[in-house]
Every structure is written in structure tokens, then in C-alpha cells.
Amino acid sequence: MSEEKYVPKSKLGQWFDSRLPLLTLAHHINDYPTPKNLNYWWTFGGILTFFLIVQIITGLVLAMHYVAHADLAFGSVEHIMRDVNYGWLIRYLHANGSSMFFLAVYIHIFRALFYGSYKAPREMIWIIGMLIYMLMMATAFMGYVLPWGQMSFWAATVITNLFSAIPLVGESITTWLWGGYAVGSPTLTRFFSLHYLMPFLIFGLVILHIWALHIPGNNNPVGIDIKQLSKETVPFHPYIIIKDLYALLIFLIIFSGFVFFVPNVLGHPDNYIEANPMITPTHIVPEWYLLPFYAILRSIPDKLGGVVVMFAAVFILMFLPWLDTSKVRSAVFRPLYKIFFWILVIDVIVLGYIGAKPPEGMYLIIGRIATIYYFVHFILIMPILGFKEKTKPLPLSISDPVLGDEDKLSSEKTMNNR
Amino acid sequence: MQKKFKNIFKVLCISPLLIIFINLSVAAEVSRIDLLKTNWSFEGIFGKFDRSALQRGYQVYNEACSSCHSIQYLSYRNLTEKGGPEFSEEQAKEIAASFEVMDGPNSEGEMFTRPGRLSDQFIKPYPNIEAAKFANGGAYPPDMSVLVKARKDGANYIYSLILGYEDPPAGFEIEDDVYYNKYMPGNQIKMPKVLNKGLVEYADGTEATEQQMAKDVVTFLTWASEPHLEARHKTGFKVILYLLVLVALVYFSMKKIWSRIETKQ
Amino acid sequence: MSSSYAVLTTIIILLVLFLYLSWVFVSIKVVDKEQKGETTERRDFLFTASYALGAVGVGVVVWPLIDQMNPDASVKALATTEVDISKIGLGKTITVLWRGKPVFIRRRTQEEISKAKNVQLEELKDPQKDEDRVKKPEWLIMTGVCTHLGCVPLGDKGDFGGWFCPCHGSHYDTSGRIRKGPAPTNLEIPKYEFVDNNTIKIG
């Protein structure tokens, strides 16, 4: 992005900025040229940043009162809920905040899928984003273990047992993870330590994510490159800030609805029963945001196979920029991809639903079909579509969505079809 | 901008409902009988506890449940707290003093008992889970502190359960010391029917019917599970009201700022 | 009481800060580069109202995050301790824990009492009569925390037959008053009462 070099006005500012260019950074963020046709799907980056900060702050507060010991953890959570000043509020914010975080991240990811934001030259943004997503899942899982309810305990048992599928060393790895011969106090304490650490790693990656974004600049709903900065972009402040804020506030209303009126609806009742290593709940499930992957795990009738396929389902997303062969970014101009995109969305929702159901009968069959389709979408449909699909003509510029000069258009079209 | 906003609004409304739906379908595999329903004062956005129901509920808990079920995360001081049964401090002190609490060690290293104080936690009927199991034929009477939150649709479920004792249908094999209950998963429960008409004598003259006692004790247990429910509802109402006003202001500010761009085209 | 003051102060400080920042930002930024013809558009009511309301919100949100570190309900409930004093011999001290701090309960000898009473108030750094520090002359009850920097003084030590703080050398007399050393005030007297002749209730 071509920006004129910024020089602070005051002498002190110049002195400071030449040593630590914070003012240049602030100026850059302030004036960062953003495509003016961004729609509201682009506000979720800001919402996610906000929720990361909410989770870190409320988490810090909870850690001041929580005790990471198998005998005391459950009681200390009840202590937070009952005795600590505003403890109930802070815990419900943290618990529901994680769900809102995932809701926002899923919308963010599907937005990138729809508008092709992962394609060149934005591959690094996408890959860092996927790393963030994986760390988020690990963090959320470990956080879910901390209240030491029945679901916590058995989620920890099941997830750590995934590693026992590894040939030869599996057994020793699980023992190493647990710090014992089953999930217990040592496991809880190390999970707490890691749960505390990971958000800061995420925070670091978020900085890289935004850095990587500011090199090529934002993608946009039309998916074509910016041609004229002055005409097609607006400065980040105040245009994008106020829009992000507006969307954030609406999101916060939904968040408040959960926190204040149905704070436990996204949790599982069994997690209010203290962990008992002798009784497994009749039906154990992870939190809703992990259900699609859980469904994939269970649809494979082999221990090692299930684990491999489940991890593959996450890692395959990393290779998306190269699996998608189409030169056109935005699905707006890709009629076939648009259909397949929505089929994928439905497929993932179906997987989520299947993940919540017991693995038997019809559920198992539907789960297997949905799992197969998930991989088919990325491995077969996406690469083939890039070659076969007839895309719609692209506009000349983002500020001019109406079709422009016929000659230029056709030349561009042939270029895109190649 | 307007059209896209409608889309996003739809997603923001639908996705939480979808998540809730998927989440609730989790426990739906248990073959469900419709639970008994009653009007709970604490339901809904403005839900509050009925003070006198809480006080009566405490009495039922104390006289009918507490000989087997502990409620370990409650303290006697909670009985005076705002949003709870709101016993007066004297009443609560009297209640606390009516229990013998184990304290110590004293300066000679001995444990001793003394009358309870407000700061003490509710005394437990059994010293530990093993003792509780042993005394109840192998079944542990669950701690009641968060019981309502630990069951799906907890208030209605517990209400139904304590009223759900019936004679087993013909051909239903049932062991001794196990009772038939319509609402218990598997229909077999180790807890005998406890609430019989006139079991407690309410100080306020309310007639102690089974339904009345069940409703009162479930109200009490709901409060025990969620002692800050009233504060939560109140705060939530204020927060959402605030957000709505702020959203309106920000929306018009946004319109104003963006008008400089959009009219320019 | 103190907590409501803290809320108020927090809110006001944040409000002022936000209003100032908003003034700085809005007054600069509202002038749009692309509207060449028009002159400065003043920050109008809409923006000011949004900023002010936002500031109030932030202020209110900050309060629970601060208040959660104050003593919680279970800590506050432990405010009183009852102590049996029937077994304390003449000239002996027992130490009990109250609110996490040691409390000295000393049954003073006649000699100690008269010594404490005969001190001229002018000699004292923190003048206080012995009668004002005890309810019954025989029983001296005070928090065993040096008023200098919080160490626990040793009994029957020091130049005045009372207590001596080993950390920085403060000497207290038989009434627990500061006589020598860096401590600014006398040892604190907690709120207590005699339930009967053998029992006191602290707090």
C-alpha cells in the first residue's frame, strides 16, 4: 500500500518516533486504507479481537479465585459463583464468551471461504488464522476441564486418550500428559497452566495476523484488487471503526442475552456434578463448537483412523490456498462455487448435529456421508471447480460494480477463465 | 449496506438458536415423558423468587431432605442475603444455632462441637460420600447445592420427580427398597416418597399439600443453585437497555460519518 | 461506603478522560479531507452523546473487575471470634487469630497496670491514656501487628517491659503504646466485648 511517509509534527514526537515508531504505527492504523465496499461480514475481525480481550481479562480475574486442585476446583468455582463480588457475572461472561468467540470465528472463517480471502496474496493471513483457530480449540478444551465437573473430567479423559492411538508410544504419551495413570490432579494443574498461557500465544498470533493483513490490505466483497486508493478506500478511522463498533454492540446484545438470561443453556447440566472417576455420564459430548470434529472422529470405525481423519479435517484447511485453483476470489462471481459453499455450510451444521447424537443407526450413516462430503469438497470439488467453472464477468473497479467498458471486460474475463 | 445488514442480522439471530437447538438435542436421546409443569416465579426475564416460598422451602428442606441430602455450598449467612429467603439476622442466627457444628482443634488439640454461627456452612448429614452410600443402601443422595443446574430442565424435573411416585404397572419387576417413579430415568429410585400431606406445618398457615411443599422446596433449591439470579436478571435488563440506546446513538453517528462517502459517488 | 465512593470516582475519572479524548479526536477527525468546500464541521451533539454514554458504560464495567478483589462474602462473614479466657494465668499472654491477624490477649499483673497508668502523657509519641485502651484493667486486648510495617512484636521484651518489634526495633510499653522506634502509633485495639467473665468476642 503506498502511503506517504509520516513525520510527527512536534520535535518531541520526531525524537520519540525515530527511536520507537509508535506514532507511525498509530498513524498507519488511523489512516489504513480500507475498501469502502466492505460489508458487515467484515466486522467480525474486530468482534473477535474484542472477545479475545474480554476472555483474557475475565480469565485473569477468575484465576485470582480459582484453585487448580482436583479436590478443590469444583468448590472454588462455586465459591466464585456465590461469594466473590460479581464472581457470577465474571464467570458467566467467561463461559459464554468462549461460545461467542467461536460463533464469531466460524462466521469469520466462512466469510473468508465465501469471498476467497485465503487466496494469493493473502495466504499467510489464512495460515496464521488457522493456527489461531487450532490454539483456540486447545485453549477452550483445557478451559472446559477446569471446573472439574463430570463433563470436564470425561472430556479430558476422552481427548487425552486420542493420543493413545499413536502406535508404540501412545501409552507413554498419555501417561506423560496425565502425570499419572489416569486424569487427575496433576492433569488439572498443568491444564490450568497451559490454559493461562495459550491466550497470550493467540494474542501474539493475532498481531501477526493483522500485520500480514496490512501488507496486501483487505480483500473485499467483489474480490478484485484496489486500483485507485483515493477513490476506492476510506481511512480506517473513523469509517471502519464506527462500523465495527456498531456491529460489535449488536453482537454484545446477543451476548448479554446469553449471560444474563440463559447463562447455562450452552453448557451441559452434567458439568454441575463434581467429577467422579468411577461413573461416566450416559452420554458425553464436547462443547457445541467442537461437535463437527467429534462427529468426524466417531464416524470412522477405527481408533487410529478416527484420530487421523479428525486431525486431517482441521489441517486440510491450511492447504486451502493451493487446493482452490480458481483465479476469481469472490463467490459472487462464481455461480457453482456459491452453491457448493452453501452445501459445505449445511454439511458442517449436519456434522455438528450428528456430533450431538449417539453414534448409532441413521446418525452413524449420515455422519459418515457428511464426513466424506467434507473431504470431497476440499480435495475434489475445489480444485476441479477452478478449472471447469464459468465465472461471471468481473467489474472494473470496486467503486464501479456496474459493468464497464465491454472490451476491457472481455479481456479480463478471458484472463480469469484461464 | 442495508441489504447485507439484513443478512447478517438473520445470521446473528439464527445461529444462536441453531447452537441452542444442537446443544439441547444432546440430552434428547433419553426417552422423555412430559414433566409436570407449574408456574415458577423465577422464570422469565423479570423472574424473582417468592420470598415466602423460599422460607417455606427452607423449612421443607430442613425437615424432609436434610437428613439424607447435604447442601454443602450454602452457609447460614446466605439465608439473610438479598435475593434469597431474606430471613432476618436474628432468625438466621437462631437457625444456625440450632445445629451442632464441629470445630477445632482447640488448644488441647481436640475437636469439639458448638452451636452454629452465620459463617458456618450448612451441616452435612453424613461425614463423607461413603458413609452416605452405606446408610442409603448403596445410593448416594446427591448434594443439593447445584442440583437444579445439574439436571436438564432442573426445576421442573425435580418437581415432577418428588411428585412422581406411583404403583409400578403390572409386570414391572421391582426390588425391595426400590421405588417406582414415573419421572426417574429407568423408573427405579432408591429414595422413598417423602412428601406426604401435612408433613410440615407452615408457620404462615399455608396448607402443606404435596404440590405446595414440592413447589416450595424446588424454589428453595433453585435459589440455592443460583443465589444471584435476581441480581442477574436486574443487571441484564439494565445492560440490554443501555446497549440498545448506545446502539441507536452509534447507528446515527455512523450514518452521519458515512454520509460523507456514500453521497459522493 | 468506601466502595460506592470508589465507583463514583472511577466513573467520573473515566468520563472526564473519555470526554477529553473524544474532544481531541472528534474535533480533528470530523473535518473530512474530501469535503474541500465546507469549513470545519463541529463535533455535534450526536458524537458527544455517544462518547459520553460509552464512557459511562466503560466506567460501570470496570467496577466489577475492581470490586472482585475486595474481601468476598465468606471472608466478611468471619468477622467475629469468641475466645475463652478463663485459663489464662496472671502475667500470661495468649495469641488468637482474628481476620488473619494475631490478637494478643494479656492478663496484666497489678505492677504492669500501675506502670502503664503512671506514664505521663507528654512522654508519649501517640498520647493515649491506659484507661482508654482497656475495658477491664486486667485484660489488655490488642492487634499484634506493629504499626510500622506489619511485623508481629515479641512479648515481654523491649525497654519498657511490654513488646518489642524485631523487624525495625519499635518498643511498646505494658499498655501497647509506642515508646521508642520508628512505629508511628500505638498497637491497635480491635473491637471486642466481654460476653461474660470468661469469654470475649472480638469483632
Tab-separated table of C-alpha atoms in Angstrom, chain B:
chain	number	residue	atom	x	y	z
B	1	MET	CA	-25.217	-1.832	3.080
B	2	GLN	CA	-28.808	-2.174	4.162
B	3	LYS	CA	-29.420	-5.475	2.420
B	4	LYS	CA	-26.227	-7.029	3.697
B	5	PHE	CA	-27.159	-5.921	7.144
B	6	LYS	CA	-30.432	-7.805	6.946
B	7	ASN	CA	-28.499	-10.944	6.062
B	8	ILE	CA	-26.149	-10.572	8.927
B	9	PHE	CA	-28.970	-9.828	11.285
B	10	LYS	CA	-30.622	-13.065	10.230
B	11	VAL	CA	-27.417	-14.985	10.849
B	12	LEU	CA	-26.946	-13.366	14.229
B	13	CYS	CA	-30.453	-14.340	15.215
B	14	ILE	CA	-30.452	-17.801	13.707
B	15	SER	CA	-27.012	-19.031	14.689
B	16	PRO	CA	-27.512	-18.777	18.472
B	17	LEU	CA	-30.839	-20.557	18.098
B	18	LEU	CA	-29.155	-23.212	15.996
B	19	ILE	CA	-26.453	-23.664	18.591
B	20	ILE	CA	-29.015	-23.906	21.358
B	21	PHE	CA	-31.004	-26.403	19.328
B	22	ILE	CA	-27.984	-28.610	18.685
B	23	ASN	CA	-26.978	-28.308	22.288
B	24	LEU	CA	-30.391	-29.223	23.614
B	25	SER	CA	-30.668	-32.167	21.274
B	26	VAL	CA	-27.727	-33.598	23.205
B	27	ALA	CA	-29.793	-34.906	26.059
B	28	ALA	CA	-32.859	-35.641	23.984
B	29	GLU	CA	-31.986	-39.282	23.477
B	30	VAL	CA	-33.395	-40.174	26.882
B	31	SER	CA	-36.974	-41.156	26.171
B	32	ARG	CA	-38.827	-38.199	27.561
B	33	ILE	CA	-42.076	-38.126	29.379
B	34	ASP	CA	-43.595	-34.693	29.675
B	35	LEU	CA	-42.642	-33.238	33.017
B	36	LEU	CA	-45.190	-31.767	35.377
B	37	LYS	CA	-45.329	-28.019	34.945
B	38	THR	CA	-46.154	-25.298	37.367
B	39	ASN	CA	-45.754	-21.542	37.420
B	40	TRP	CA	-42.361	-20.575	38.725
B	41	SER	CA	-41.959	-17.040	39.981
B	42	PHE	CA	-38.278	-17.039	38.977
B	43	GLU	CA	-38.859	-17.791	35.313
B	44	GLY	CA	-38.697	-15.179	32.610
B	45	ILE	CA	-36.750	-12.006	32.127
B	46	PHE	CA	-38.115	-10.306	35.226
B	47	GLY	CA	-38.271	-13.502	37.280
B	48	LYS	CA	-37.837	-13.129	41.035
B	49	PHE	CA	-38.030	-15.551	43.894
B	50	ASP	CA	-41.147	-15.610	46.023
B	51	ARG	CA	-39.730	-14.744	49.460
B	52	SER	CA	-42.296	-16.693	51.467
B	53	ALA	CA	-41.964	-19.711	49.151
B	54	LEU	CA	-38.212	-19.647	49.799
B	55	GLN	CA	-38.738	-19.520	53.543
B	56	ARG	CA	-41.249	-22.352	53.402
B	57	GLY	CA	-38.937	-24.213	51.050
B	58	TYR	CA	-36.128	-23.945	53.560
B	59	GLN	CA	-38.423	-25.452	56.153
B	60	VAL	CA	-39.261	-28.371	53.861
B	61	TYR	CA	-35.594	-28.912	53.048
B	62	ASN	CA	-34.707	-28.818	56.698
B	63	GLU	CA	-37.444	-31.148	57.860
B	64	ALA	CA	-37.714	-33.509	54.902
B	65	CYS	CA	-34.494	-33.550	52.855
B	66	SER	CA	-31.618	-32.622	55.129
B	67	SER	CA	-31.474	-35.948	56.927
B	68	CYS	CA	-30.051	-37.503	53.758
B	69	HIS	CA	-29.098	-34.716	51.336
B	70	SER	CA	-26.292	-32.302	52.058
B	71	ILE	CA	-26.271	-28.788	50.616
B	72	GLN	CA	-22.636	-28.065	51.288
B	73	TYR	CA	-22.063	-24.824	49.375
B	74	LEU	CA	-24.740	-22.930	51.320
B	75	SER	CA	-23.889	-21.129	54.544
B	76	TYR	CA	-26.347	-19.982	57.176
B	77	ARG	CA	-25.436	-16.389	56.369
B	78	ASN	CA	-26.869	-16.906	52.865
B	79	LEU	CA	-30.327	-17.140	54.428
B	80	THR	CA	-30.206	-13.432	55.228
B	81	GLU	CA	-28.762	-12.294	51.917
B	82	LYS	CA	-30.614	-10.101	49.492
B	83	GLY	CA	-32.356	-12.035	46.754
B	84	GLY	CA	-32.644	-15.114	48.979
B	85	PRO	CA	-35.185	-16.134	51.635
B	86	GLU	CA	-34.211	-12.908	53.435
B	87	PHE	CA	-34.666	-14.210	56.927
B	88	SER	CA	-33.868	-11.517	59.463
B	89	GLU	CA	-30.420	-11.715	61.019
B	90	GLU	CA	-31.927	-12.868	64.327
B	91	GLN	CA	-33.931	-15.612	62.655
B	92	ALA	CA	-30.894	-16.824	60.724
B	93	LYS	CA	-28.750	-16.787	63.868
B	94	GLU	CA	-31.387	-18.821	65.612
B	95	ILE	CA	-31.477	-21.294	62.726
B	96	ALA	CA	-27.687	-21.563	62.732
B	97	ALA	CA	-27.546	-22.009	66.490
B	98	SER	CA	-29.989	-24.902	66.312
B	99	PHE	CA	-27.285	-27.032	64.655
B	100	GLU	CA	-24.227	-28.517	66.297
B	101	VAL	CA	-21.129	-27.668	64.288
B	102	MET	CA	-17.813	-29.499	64.535
B	103	ASP	CA	-14.991	-27.087	65.247
B	104	GLY	CA	-11.437	-27.282	66.430
B	105	PRO	CA	-8.878	-28.313	67.162
B	106	ASN	CA	-8.881	-26.365	70.419
B	107	SER	CA	-5.722	-25.526	72.383
B	108	GLU	CA	-5.566	-29.146	73.555
B	109	GLY	CA	-5.808	-30.458	70.005
B	110	GLU	CA	-9.290	-31.852	70.461
B	111	MET	CA	-12.218	-31.383	68.082
B	112	PHE	CA	-15.358	-30.113	69.766
B	113	THR	CA	-18.889	-29.145	68.825
B	114	ARG	CA	-20.503	-25.792	69.312
B	115	PRO	CA	-23.743	-24.151	68.184
B	116	GLY	CA	-23.616	-22.986	64.555
B	117	ARG	CA	-22.874	-19.420	63.517
B	118	LEU	CA	-23.870	-17.466	60.441
B	119	SER	CA	-20.451	-18.003	58.906
B	120	ASP	CA	-20.753	-21.797	59.075
B	121	GLN	CA	-21.660	-23.894	56.079
B	122	PHE	CA	-24.805	-25.996	56.274
B	123	ILE	CA	-24.015	-29.111	58.253
B	124	LYS	CA	-23.881	-32.386	56.340
B	125	PRO	CA	-25.940	-35.423	57.327
B	126	TYR	CA	-23.006	-37.763	56.641
B	127	PRO	CA	-19.287	-37.152	57.136
B	128	ASN	CA	-18.429	-38.362	53.622
B	129	ILE	CA	-19.846	-39.900	50.456
B	130	GLU	CA	-19.012	-43.448	51.511
B	131	ALA	CA	-20.947	-43.070	54.747
B	132	ALA	CA	-23.877	-41.587	52.828
B	133	LYS	CA	-23.877	-44.512	50.411
B	134	PHE	CA	-23.631	-47.049	53.182
B	135	ALA	CA	-26.566	-45.574	55.039
B	136	ASN	CA	-28.737	-45.448	51.924
B	137	GLY	CA	-28.373	-48.915	50.500
B	138	GLY	CA	-25.556	-48.039	48.122
B	139	ALA	CA	-27.141	-44.988	46.520
B	140	TYR	CA	-25.611	-41.596	47.214
B	141	PRO	CA	-28.218	-38.918	47.925
B	142	PRO	CA	-26.748	-36.138	45.756
B	143	ASP	CA	-25.641	-32.871	47.244
B	144	MET	CA	-28.358	-30.304	46.600
B	145	SER	CA	-26.255	-27.142	46.254
B	146	VAL	CA	-26.379	-27.062	42.446
B	147	LEU	CA	-28.789	-29.896	41.845
B	148	VAL	CA	-31.249	-27.780	39.857
B	149	LYS	CA	-28.487	-26.782	37.437
B	150	ALA	CA	-27.151	-30.333	37.295
B	151	ARG	CA	-30.319	-31.725	35.733
B	152	LYS	CA	-31.847	-30.874	32.413
B	153	ASP	CA	-34.838	-28.560	32.987
B	154	GLY	CA	-33.898	-28.959	36.664
B	155	ALA	CA	-36.744	-27.182	38.440
B	156	ASN	CA	-39.496	-28.990	36.552
B	157	TYR	CA	-37.617	-32.279	36.715
B	158	ILE	CA	-37.174	-32.244	40.486
B	159	TYR	CA	-40.726	-31.005	40.980
B	160	SER	CA	-42.006	-33.881	38.857
B	161	LEU	CA	-39.732	-36.421	40.488
B	162	ILE	CA	-40.822	-35.773	44.041
B	163	LEU	CA	-44.446	-35.943	42.980
B	164	GLY	CA	-43.941	-38.821	40.572
B	165	TYR	CA	-44.273	-41.836	42.874
B	166	GLU	CA	-46.784	-44.400	41.604
B	167	ASP	CA	-47.554	-48.044	41.942
B	168	PRO	CA	-45.499	-49.922	39.376
B	169	PRO	CA	-47.507	-51.007	36.334
B	170	ALA	CA	-48.446	-54.660	36.146
B	171	GLY	CA	-45.499	-56.830	35.230
B	172	PHE	CA	-42.856	-54.287	36.233
B	173	GLU	CA	-40.307	-56.134	38.327
B	174	ILE	CA	-39.063	-54.090	41.219
B	175	GLU	CA	-36.742	-54.973	44.061
B	176	ASP	CA	-37.294	-54.291	47.727
B	177	ASP	CA	-36.213	-50.854	48.905
B	178	VAL	CA	-36.512	-49.546	45.377
B	179	TYR	CA	-39.475	-47.444	44.402
B	180	TYR	CA	-41.284	-46.838	41.160
B	181	ASN	CA	-41.137	-43.274	39.908
B	182	LYS	CA	-42.676	-42.066	36.702
B	183	TYR	CA	-40.052	-39.399	36.012
B	184	MET	CA	-36.845	-41.120	37.080
B	185	PRO	CA	-34.849	-42.395	34.087
B	186	GLY	CA	-35.377	-46.146	34.264
B	187	ASN	CA	-38.325	-45.582	36.638
B	188	GLN	CA	-36.486	-47.021	39.642
B	189	ILE	CA	-35.388	-44.862	42.519
B	190	LYS	CA	-33.894	-45.654	45.891
B	191	MET	CA	-35.383	-42.614	47.568
B	192	PRO	CA	-38.747	-43.356	49.145
B	193	LYS	CA	-41.637	-40.981	48.766
B	194	VAL	CA	-41.056	-38.277	51.343
B	195	LEU	CA	-43.619	-35.569	50.850
B	196	ASN	CA	-46.921	-36.585	52.329
B	197	LYS	CA	-49.711	-34.175	53.051
B	198	GLY	CA	-49.198	-32.330	56.317
B	199	LEU	CA	-45.566	-33.434	56.667
B	200	VAL	CA	-44.538	-29.961	57.736
B	201	GLU	CA	-46.541	-27.324	59.493
B	202	TYR	CA	-46.004	-23.973	57.817
B	203	ALA	CA	-45.625	-21.037	60.150
B	204	ASP	CA	-47.527	-18.745	57.791
B	205	GLY	CA	-50.563	-21.028	57.762
B	206	THR	CA	-50.210	-22.170	54.155
B	207	GLU	CA	-51.730	-25.578	53.702
B	208	ALA	CA	-48.972	-28.174	53.323
B	209	THR	CA	-50.249	-30.102	50.330
B	210	GLU	CA	-47.834	-32.262	48.367
B	211	GLN	CA	-47.797	-29.836	45.446
B	212	GLN	CA	-47.287	-26.888	47.735
B	213	MET	CA	-44.353	-28.468	49.517
B	214	ALA	CA	-42.820	-29.653	46.242
B	215	LYS	CA	-43.122	-26.198	44.729
B	216	ASP	CA	-41.662	-24.515	47.798
B	217	VAL	CA	-38.715	-26.836	48.134
B	218	VAL	CA	-37.892	-26.624	44.417
B	219	THR	CA	-37.998	-22.829	44.652
B	220	PHE	CA	-35.579	-23.073	47.549
B	221	LEU	CA	-33.282	-25.418	45.644
B	222	THR	CA	-33.327	-23.176	42.600
B	223	TRP	CA	-32.211	-20.288	44.744
B	224	ALA	CA	-29.525	-22.497	46.307
B	225	SER	CA	-28.218	-23.297	42.815
B	226	GLU	CA	-28.325	-19.729	41.601
B	227	PRO	CA	-28.289	-17.357	44.590
B	228	HIS	CA	-27.660	-14.295	42.418
B	229	LEU	CA	-30.487	-14.949	39.977
B	230	GLU	CA	-32.384	-11.794	40.881
B	231	ALA	CA	-29.313	-9.596	40.602
B	232	ARG	CA	-28.528	-11.265	37.285
B	233	HIS	CA	-31.958	-10.575	35.837
B	234	LYS	CA	-31.936	-7.000	37.070
B	235	THR	CA	-28.448	-6.262	35.783
B	236	GLY	CA	-29.229	-7.948	32.477
B	237	PHE	CA	-32.264	-5.783	31.910
B	238	LYS	CA	-30.258	-2.632	32.559
B	239	VAL	CA	-27.352	-3.765	30.390
B	240	ILE	CA	-29.533	-4.537	27.410
B	241	LEU	CA	-31.452	-1.298	27.771
B	242	TYR	CA	-28.158	0.570	27.865
B	243	LEU	CA	-26.841	-1.267	24.828
B	244	LEU	CA	-29.985	-0.507	22.844
B	245	VAL	CA	-29.659	3.216	23.496
B	246	LEU	CA	-25.963	3.151	22.676
B	247	VAL	CA	-26.599	1.165	19.500
B	248	ALA	CA	-29.087	3.783	18.382
B	249	LEU	CA	-26.623	6.603	19.028
B	250	VAL	CA	-23.785	4.780	17.300
B	251	TYR	CA	-26.031	3.913	14.372
B	252	PHE	CA	-26.903	7.552	13.726
B	253	SER	CA	-23.300	8.600	14.263
B	254	MET	CA	-22.283	6.010	11.704
B	255	LYS	CA	-24.882	7.213	9.210
B	256	LYS	CA	-23.615	10.712	9.649
B	257	ILE	CA	-19.970	9.784	9.161
B	258	TRP	CA	-20.636	7.549	6.181
B	259	SER	CA	-22.896	10.089	4.530
B	260	ARG	CA	-19.753	11.947	3.556
B	261	ILE	CA	-18.690	8.975	1.444
B	262	GLU	CA	-21.774	7.441	0.066
B	263	THR	CA	-23.357	10.588	-1.274
B	264	LYS	CA	-20.155	11.299	-3.141
B	265	GLN	CA	-20.411	8.524	-5.668
